[in-house]
Amino acid sequence: MARKKQNQSIKNDFFGDIQSALGLPPDLVCRSLFVQGEQTVQCVYLESMVNKKTIDEYILKSFTENTFSEGEAPRSAESGFLREFSFSDPYEQLREHAVKALLAGHCALTDFARERVCLINVTESKQRSIEEPKSESTIRGPHEGFTESILTNVGLVRKRIPNPFLRFDKMNIGNQTGTTLLMVYMENLAPESLVREVRGRLSAIRTDSVLESAYVEEFIQDRIWSPFPTLTNTERPDMVAAQLLDGKVAVMVDGTPSVLLAPMTFFEFFSSPEDYYQRADIATFIRWIRLISFFTAVFVPSLYVAATTFHQELIPTQLLISLSAQREGVPFPAIFEVLLMEVVFEIIREAGLRMPRAVGQALSIVGAIVLGQAAVEAGLISVAIVIVVAITGITNFVVPVYSFGMSQRLLRFSFVLLAGFMGLFGILCGALFLVVHLVSLKSFGVPYITPASPSIGTDWKDVLVRLPRPWLDPNGLPGYIRNMKRKR
Amino acid sequence: MTNRYAAGLFILMMFTALLTACWDRTEMNELALVSMVGVDSDPESNKITVYYQIINPLSGTSAKGTSGGEQAPVYTYEISGSSFGEIKSTIYKMLPRKLFMAHCKVLLVSQRAAKQDMRDIVNFIEMQPNGRSSVPMLIVDGSISQVMRTLTPLERVPSDTIDSRLDLLIRNSLLVGKQIKVSDVIERMEKSDTIVLPLITGMTEAPSSNSGERSADIDANQNNFIIRGGAVFRDYRMAGKLNDTQLVWYHLLNGDRGRHVRQFQVEGKQVSVELRLVRIKREVFWKSDQPVVRIRMDLELSTAYTIESVPKSRNEVERLENRLNQIIADESLAFYQMIRERGWDLLSINDLLRKQTPNHPDIDQAAKNAQIEIRANTRLLRTGSMSQPYGGTR
């Protein structure tokens, strides 16, 4: 009798309770099915989250063809995921399950006749198609990029490593968002200590929300006060696959195409997946170009300031005459000129990112030329400064990882200030400080400037030069990964 | 930990306050780039005159893309005073920018100043805070003010023309040696060596100071100066001169390896031969308490530039070589006799003897009495491409 009464209350209140739990959402739909004039089944779902075709064709249709009491449990062709709760379960719990399931894109079938609630997965994830990542485009090599759907991303990695040792450890992080995180690694290749470390750091995250992998990165990175990233992020499945095969750990976050990779060392930021799609000599050449570009981007403005304001004797006479001619009539000291132009360049760059794409490029080019030329003509700056800023601006984009490019920008400004105050001595102090800092950095237990220090001879085969594949160890992991495995 | 780190950083930053920092900063347009320095001193009035030739950066193409037009590429500032110290500060009566000596390329000294004492001049150059003693030093034969006011063709800045001419002469002739820098002068004078510095002579009486006029003139010899001859120095004083012929033997006997073309009279015919020293060996042995210095020179010859007469057979080549051996040995010996008469130890015989017999009681006397044997061994390596110069039906 009591149960009958409870059923009655469920019949009357269930939809209402859900409505109030979700705050009368506009996309909440409740469809009732009547068998012989009596309401037997209620189908509740959030219109925005589900595939209505599936509901219509596979769930509701089955009720019109068979009676629910006779047929099997409703089938969902695509989802294959069904959970049942009996009305005898505590009502609060029942409702909580139903609300969570609705939010995750399920539909809730309340079967009053058989006294149960079925939660059927009919999610239709809203996702874009697989495209080439914009910030990491390549000439040769795959043009696929990760999407915002974590399952698609898993598929993209699996496609490249169809190996039973590929592991995906699932976690949910964020009190409010409960975002799905996947820790990906090769069980046979990744050192256990590394996997344990990453898992430990991930499970220690206490936050309300995770909307992008950067949220996670900030929690698990080794040092906050450092311009250098100790993790990298990529949108390229081939890069993730390559790093996983090197024994590293990837962290995928639902809702973002950026996948984190750890550990990362300083020199690895100079290599790109494309290096392995080119012949060894070309790859080596490009790697050198990247190294030179890094030093150019960081040091050229500061060296210019130091040489022109403190150490004029270092400049060849002819160049000095020409530089000095350019500076005739310029009212500001060189450091001010450099800072002014660098800041203007950063502003143009930042504005270029936000501007509507249609006008962005044209406007930034025109802006740069007009600003540079006009400033020279107006006698605000000298021509050489425009060249210096242009060189540093271009070289800054050569490095394959965007976050590493950002650290170059920070370093450049600090070196310019040091050069402006103390000349080459200042640059030297800064460089020494930088070396000390780099040596003290670690990425998940791996010294940041491996294989330079600690020196690992075999790893040099793929640092400053990329030796041809036959000369590389066919199943070689990076030396530091091997060391971590050995320590176990 | 963080506190300690911060404290360390703070202390480091405090230390930087002790360093010379931005207050020794100088912008480039606050500098007067000195390209050449000339020094003159009048023995009668004891008055020193220093010429600073300052580069005008705006001559030629300037920052704004407009040409400097008729501006002179350099300006010569002349300042006189009773001492170098005084000149250092009085120059700013005229000069609006800070003297910057680091790019100075040439030091010129007037002949009359060189004949007095060069110690003060050398010290003056050495004492410049951003000066360099690696600049060549030349002696001006004639008026220094004229040379300092001459604009040269081709090279905009006169010091560049001297610098590159010296460079080319060292390689392509035996007229200028390598050891002519201020630092060499100091080093060798301190060792009481005798040295030779190049002489520079102005070619016109009234040089034009107008660069426009200068560039309109096709004759490069008109307003120019020439490097010709050498000044012999002993104990910081100019003791005499060598002409170009003597300079060849001086440099050859001192082991300079520049190529030099010279005309010789061989068996009644003129032959132009290019000489290049391959090796030189100097030995000392004693013959009845008299030192005998034997100098053996191995020379490479080339008759590539010969148009007068080209050896055509092995015999002719050998004859030419033998004859040249003889001529070179004779002329070198004659040169040696000449410098010995004047008391110049230009071949550093003194030094050679001192090295061999450090305990000799009177090296100077022994060096004066030293007998010299010079032997030349020449080898004709290149005969040139023309076996028979064009001569028509003559």
JSON list of C-alpha atoms in Angstrom, two decimals, chain A residues 334-449:
[
{"chain": "A", "resi": 334, "resn": "ALA", "atom": "CA", "xyz": [68.66, 53.80, -27.03]},
{"chain": "A", "resi": 335, "resn": "ILE", "atom": "CA", "xyz": [67.09, 51.82, -24.20]},
{"chain": "A", "resi": 336, "resn": "PHE", "atom": "CA", "xyz": [63.99, 53.95, -24.33]},
{"chain": "A", "resi": 337, "resn": "GLU", "atom": "CA", "xyz": [63.77, 53.55, -28.09]},
{"chain": "A", "resi": 338, "resn": "VAL", "atom": "CA", "xyz": [64.08, 49.78, -27.83]},
{"chain": "A", "resi": 339, "resn": "LEU", "atom": "CA", "xyz": [61.54, 49.50, -25.04]},
{"chain": "A", "resi": 340, "resn": "LEU", "atom": "CA", "xyz": [59.15, 51.79, -26.87]},
{"chain": "A", "resi": 341, "resn": "MET", "atom": "CA", "xyz": [59.31, 49.81, -30.07]},
{"chain": "A", "resi": 342, "resn": "GLU", "atom": "CA", "xyz": [59.20, 46.44, -28.34]},
{"chain": "A", "resi": 343, "resn": "VAL", "atom": "CA", "xyz": [56.12, 47.44, -26.38]},
{"chain": "A", "resi": 344, "resn": "VAL", "atom": "CA", "xyz": [54.49, 48.83, -29.51]},
{"chain": "A", "resi": 345, "resn": "PHE", "atom": "CA", "xyz": [55.26, 45.60, -31.30]},
{"chain": "A", "resi": 346, "resn": "GLU", "atom": "CA", "xyz": [53.75, 43.54, -28.49]},
{"chain": "A", "resi": 347, "resn": "ILE", "atom": "CA", "xyz": [50.66, 45.74, -28.60]},
{"chain": "A", "resi": 348, "resn": "ILE", "atom": "CA", "xyz": [50.32, 45.27, -32.34]},
{"chain": "A", "resi": 349, "resn": "ARG", "atom": "CA", "xyz": [50.74, 41.55, -31.94]},
{"chain": "A", "resi": 350, "resn": "GLU", "atom": "CA", "xyz": [48.20, 41.33, -29.15]},
{"chain": "A", "resi": 351, "resn": "ALA", "atom": "CA", "xyz": [45.76, 43.47, -31.09]},
{"chain": "A", "resi": 352, "resn": "GLY", "atom": "CA", "xyz": [46.32, 41.33, -34.16]},
{"chain": "A", "resi": 353, "resn": "LEU", "atom": "CA", "xyz": [45.17, 38.28, -32.20]},
{"chain": "A", "resi": 354, "resn": "ARG", "atom": "CA", "xyz": [41.91, 39.90, -31.14]},
{"chain": "A", "resi": 355, "resn": "MET", "atom": "CA", "xyz": [41.06, 41.73, -34.30]},
{"chain": "A", "resi": 356, "resn": "PRO", "atom": "CA", "xyz": [38.47, 40.32, -36.67]},
{"chain": "A", "resi": 357, "resn": "ARG", "atom": "CA", "xyz": [40.29, 38.02, -39.01]},
{"chain": "A", "resi": 358, "resn": "ALA", "atom": "CA", "xyz": [39.22, 39.92, -42.10]},
{"chain": "A", "resi": 359, "resn": "VAL", "atom": "CA", "xyz": [40.94, 43.13, -41.07]},
{"chain": "A", "resi": 360, "resn": "GLY", "atom": "CA", "xyz": [43.49, 41.70, -38.68]},
{"chain": "A", "resi": 361, "resn": "GLN", "atom": "CA", "xyz": [46.30, 40.81, -41.02]},
{"chain": "A", "resi": 362, "resn": "ALA", "atom": "CA", "xyz": [46.09, 43.83, -43.28]},
{"chain": "A", "resi": 363, "resn": "LEU", "atom": "CA", "xyz": [45.79, 46.17, -40.36]},
{"chain": "A", "resi": 364, "resn": "SER", "atom": "CA", "xyz": [48.72, 44.70, -38.47]},
{"chain": "A", "resi": 365, "resn": "ILE", "atom": "CA", "xyz": [51.01, 44.86, -41.49]},
{"chain": "A", "resi": 366, "resn": "VAL", "atom": "CA", "xyz": [49.98, 48.40, -42.28]},
{"chain": "A", "resi": 367, "resn": "GLY", "atom": "CA", "xyz": [50.19, 49.32, -38.60]},
{"chain": "A", "resi": 368, "resn": "ALA", "atom": "CA", "xyz": [53.69, 47.96, -38.32]},
{"chain": "A", "resi": 369, "resn": "ILE", "atom": "CA", "xyz": [54.98, 49.61, -41.47]},
{"chain": "A", "resi": 370, "resn": "VAL", "atom": "CA", "xyz": [53.27, 52.91, -40.89]},
{"chain": "A", "resi": 371, "resn": "LEU", "atom": "CA", "xyz": [54.21, 52.97, -37.24]},
{"chain": "A", "resi": 372, "resn": "GLY", "atom": "CA", "xyz": [57.82, 52.03, -37.94]},
{"chain": "A", "resi": 373, "resn": "GLN", "atom": "CA", "xyz": [58.33, 54.35, -40.84]},
{"chain": "A", "resi": 374, "resn": "ALA", "atom": "CA", "xyz": [56.38, 57.21, -39.36]},
{"chain": "A", "resi": 375, "resn": "ALA", "atom": "CA", "xyz": [58.28, 56.98, -36.11]},
{"chain": "A", "resi": 376, "resn": "VAL", "atom": "CA", "xyz": [61.59, 57.09, -37.99]},
{"chain": "A", "resi": 377, "resn": "GLU", "atom": "CA", "xyz": [60.47, 59.99, -40.15]},
{"chain": "A", "resi": 378, "resn": "ALA", "atom": "CA", "xyz": [59.24, 61.87, -37.14]},
{"chain": "A", "resi": 379, "resn": "GLY", "atom": "CA", "xyz": [62.68, 61.44, -35.61]},
{"chain": "A", "resi": 380, "resn": "LEU", "atom": "CA", "xyz": [61.34, 59.51, -32.63]},
{"chain": "A", "resi": 381, "resn": "ILE", "atom": "CA", "xyz": [63.44, 56.43, -33.25]},
{"chain": "A", "resi": 382, "resn": "SER", "atom": "CA", "xyz": [66.34, 55.39, -35.44]},
{"chain": "A", "resi": 383, "resn": "VAL", "atom": "CA", "xyz": [66.09, 53.02, -38.39]},
{"chain": "A", "resi": 384, "resn": "ALA", "atom": "CA", "xyz": [68.28, 50.39, -36.75]},
{"chain": "A", "resi": 385, "resn": "ILE", "atom": "CA", "xyz": [65.72, 49.98, -33.97]},
{"chain": "A", "resi": 386, "resn": "VAL", "atom": "CA", "xyz": [63.07, 49.03, -36.49]},
{"chain": "A", "resi": 387, "resn": "ILE", "atom": "CA", "xyz": [65.39, 46.36, -37.84]},
{"chain": "A", "resi": 388, "resn": "VAL", "atom": "CA", "xyz": [66.24, 45.11, -34.35]},
{"chain": "A", "resi": 389, "resn": "VAL", "atom": "CA", "xyz": [62.59, 44.89, -33.37]},
{"chain": "A", "resi": 390, "resn": "ALA", "atom": "CA", "xyz": [61.64, 43.26, -36.65]},
{"chain": "A", "resi": 391, "resn": "ILE", "atom": "CA", "xyz": [64.37, 40.64, -36.30]},
{"chain": "A", "resi": 392, "resn": "THR", "atom": "CA", "xyz": [63.41, 39.79, -32.75]},
{"chain": "A", "resi": 393, "resn": "GLY", "atom": "CA", "xyz": [59.74, 39.77, -33.66]},
{"chain": "A", "resi": 394, "resn": "ILE", "atom": "CA", "xyz": [60.24, 37.31, -36.48]},
{"chain": "A", "resi": 395, "resn": "THR", "atom": "CA", "xyz": [62.68, 35.07, -34.68]},
{"chain": "A", "resi": 396, "resn": "ASN", "atom": "CA", "xyz": [60.30, 34.84, -31.77]},
{"chain": "A", "resi": 397, "resn": "PHE", "atom": "CA", "xyz": [57.86, 32.89, -33.92]},
{"chain": "A", "resi": 398, "resn": "VAL", "atom": "CA", "xyz": [60.39, 30.31, -35.04]},
{"chain": "A", "resi": 399, "resn": "VAL", "atom": "CA", "xyz": [60.24, 28.25, -31.87]},
{"chain": "A", "resi": 400, "resn": "PRO", "atom": "CA", "xyz": [57.69, 25.44, -32.35]},
{"chain": "A", "resi": 401, "resn": "VAL", "atom": "CA", "xyz": [56.01, 25.75, -28.95]},
{"chain": "A", "resi": 402, "resn": "TYR", "atom": "CA", "xyz": [54.01, 28.93, -28.42]},
{"chain": "A", "resi": 403, "resn": "SER", "atom": "CA", "xyz": [54.37, 28.93, -24.63]},
{"chain": "A", "resi": 404, "resn": "PHE", "atom": "CA", "xyz": [58.15, 28.80, -25.00]},
{"chain": "A", "resi": 405, "resn": "GLY", "atom": "CA", "xyz": [57.95, 31.79, -27.33]},
{"chain": "A", "resi": 406, "resn": "MET", "atom": "CA", "xyz": [56.16, 33.66, -24.55]},
{"chain": "A", "resi": 407, "resn": "SER", "atom": "CA", "xyz": [59.02, 33.01, -22.16]},
{"chain": "A", "resi": 408, "resn": "GLN", "atom": "CA", "xyz": [61.43, 34.41, -24.74]},
{"chain": "A", "resi": 409, "resn": "ARG", "atom": "CA", "xyz": [59.43, 37.62, -24.75]},
{"chain": "A", "resi": 410, "resn": "LEU", "atom": "CA", "xyz": [59.69, 37.97, -20.99]},
{"chain": "A", "resi": 411, "resn": "LEU", "atom": "CA", "xyz": [63.41, 37.24, -21.01]},
{"chain": "A", "resi": 412, "resn": "ARG", "atom": "CA", "xyz": [63.99, 39.76, -23.78]},
{"chain": "A", "resi": 413, "resn": "PHE", "atom": "CA", "xyz": [62.52, 42.60, -21.78]},
{"chain": "A", "resi": 414, "resn": "SER", "atom": "CA", "xyz": [64.50, 41.79, -18.68]},
{"chain": "A", "resi": 415, "resn": "PHE", "atom": "CA", "xyz": [67.72, 41.60, -20.67]},
{"chain": "A", "resi": 416, "resn": "VAL", "atom": "CA", "xyz": [67.01, 44.96, -22.32]},
{"chain": "A", "resi": 417, "resn": "LEU", "atom": "CA", "xyz": [66.59, 46.53, -18.88]},
{"chain": "A", "resi": 418, "resn": "LEU", "atom": "CA", "xyz": [69.80, 44.92, -17.63]},
{"chain": "A", "resi": 419, "resn": "ALA", "atom": "CA", "xyz": [71.68, 46.10, -20.72]},
{"chain": "A", "resi": 420, "resn": "GLY", "atom": "CA", "xyz": [70.28, 49.59, -20.31]},
{"chain": "A", "resi": 421, "resn": "PHE", "atom": "CA", "xyz": [71.54, 49.79, -16.75]},
{"chain": "A", "resi": 422, "resn": "MET", "atom": "CA", "xyz": [74.78, 47.90, -16.86]},
{"chain": "A", "resi": 423, "resn": "GLY", "atom": "CA", "xyz": [75.69, 47.19, -20.47]},
{"chain": "A", "resi": 424, "resn": "LEU", "atom": "CA", "xyz": [77.33, 43.91, -21.35]},
{"chain": "A", "resi": 425, "resn": "PHE", "atom": "CA", "xyz": [78.11, 43.34, -17.70]},
{"chain": "A", "resi": 426, "resn": "GLY", "atom": "CA", "xyz": [74.40, 43.37, -17.01]},
{"chain": "A", "resi": 427, "resn": "ILE", "atom": "CA", "xyz": [73.72, 40.95, -19.85]},
{"chain": "A", "resi": 428, "resn": "LEU", "atom": "CA", "xyz": [76.42, 38.66, -18.53]},
{"chain": "A", "resi": 429, "resn": "CYS", "atom": "CA", "xyz": [74.95, 38.78, -15.00]},
{"chain": "A", "resi": 430, "resn": "GLY", "atom": "CA", "xyz": [71.51, 38.06, -16.43]},
{"chain": "A", "resi": 431, "resn": "ALA", "atom": "CA", "xyz": [72.80, 35.19, -18.53]},
{"chain": "A", "resi": 432, "resn": "LEU", "atom": "CA", "xyz": [74.57, 33.65, -15.53]},
{"chain": "A", "resi": 433, "resn": "PHE", "atom": "CA", "xyz": [71.45, 34.04, -13.44]},
{"chain": "A", "resi": 434, "resn": "LEU", "atom": "CA", "xyz": [69.47, 32.41, -16.23]},
{"chain": "A", "resi": 435, "resn": "VAL", "atom": "CA", "xyz": [71.88, 29.47, -16.41]},
{"chain": "A", "resi": 436, "resn": "VAL", "atom": "CA", "xyz": [71.66, 29.00, -12.64]},
{"chain": "A", "resi": 437, "resn": "HIS", "atom": "CA", "xyz": [67.89, 29.10, -12.87]},
{"chain": "A", "resi": 438, "resn": "LEU", "atom": "CA", "xyz": [67.79, 26.62, -15.74]},
{"chain": "A", "resi": 439, "resn": "VAL", "atom": "CA", "xyz": [70.06, 24.23, -13.91]},
{"chain": "A", "resi": 440, "resn": "SER", "atom": "CA", "xyz": [67.90, 24.40, -10.81]},
{"chain": "A", "resi": 441, "resn": "LEU", "atom": "CA", "xyz": [64.68, 23.72, -12.72]},
{"chain": "A", "resi": 442, "resn": "LYS", "atom": "CA", "xyz": [63.17, 20.28, -12.89]},
{"chain": "A", "resi": 443, "resn": "SER", "atom": "CA", "xyz": [60.27, 18.95, -14.83]},
{"chain": "A", "resi": 444, "resn": "PHE", "atom": "CA", "xyz": [58.62, 16.06, -12.97]},
{"chain": "A", "resi": 445, "resn": "GLY", "atom": "CA", "xyz": [61.93, 15.04, -11.50]},
{"chain": "A", "resi": 446, "resn": "VAL", "atom": "CA", "xyz": [63.89, 15.43, -14.73]},
{"chain": "A", "resi": 447, "resn": "PRO", "atom": "CA", "xyz": [66.61, 18.11, -14.69]},
{"chain": "A", "resi": 448, "resn": "TYR", "atom": "CA", "xyz": [65.50, 20.77, -17.12]},
{"chain": "A", "resi": 449, "resn": "ILE", "atom": "CA", "xyz": [68.67, 21.02, -19.18]}
]
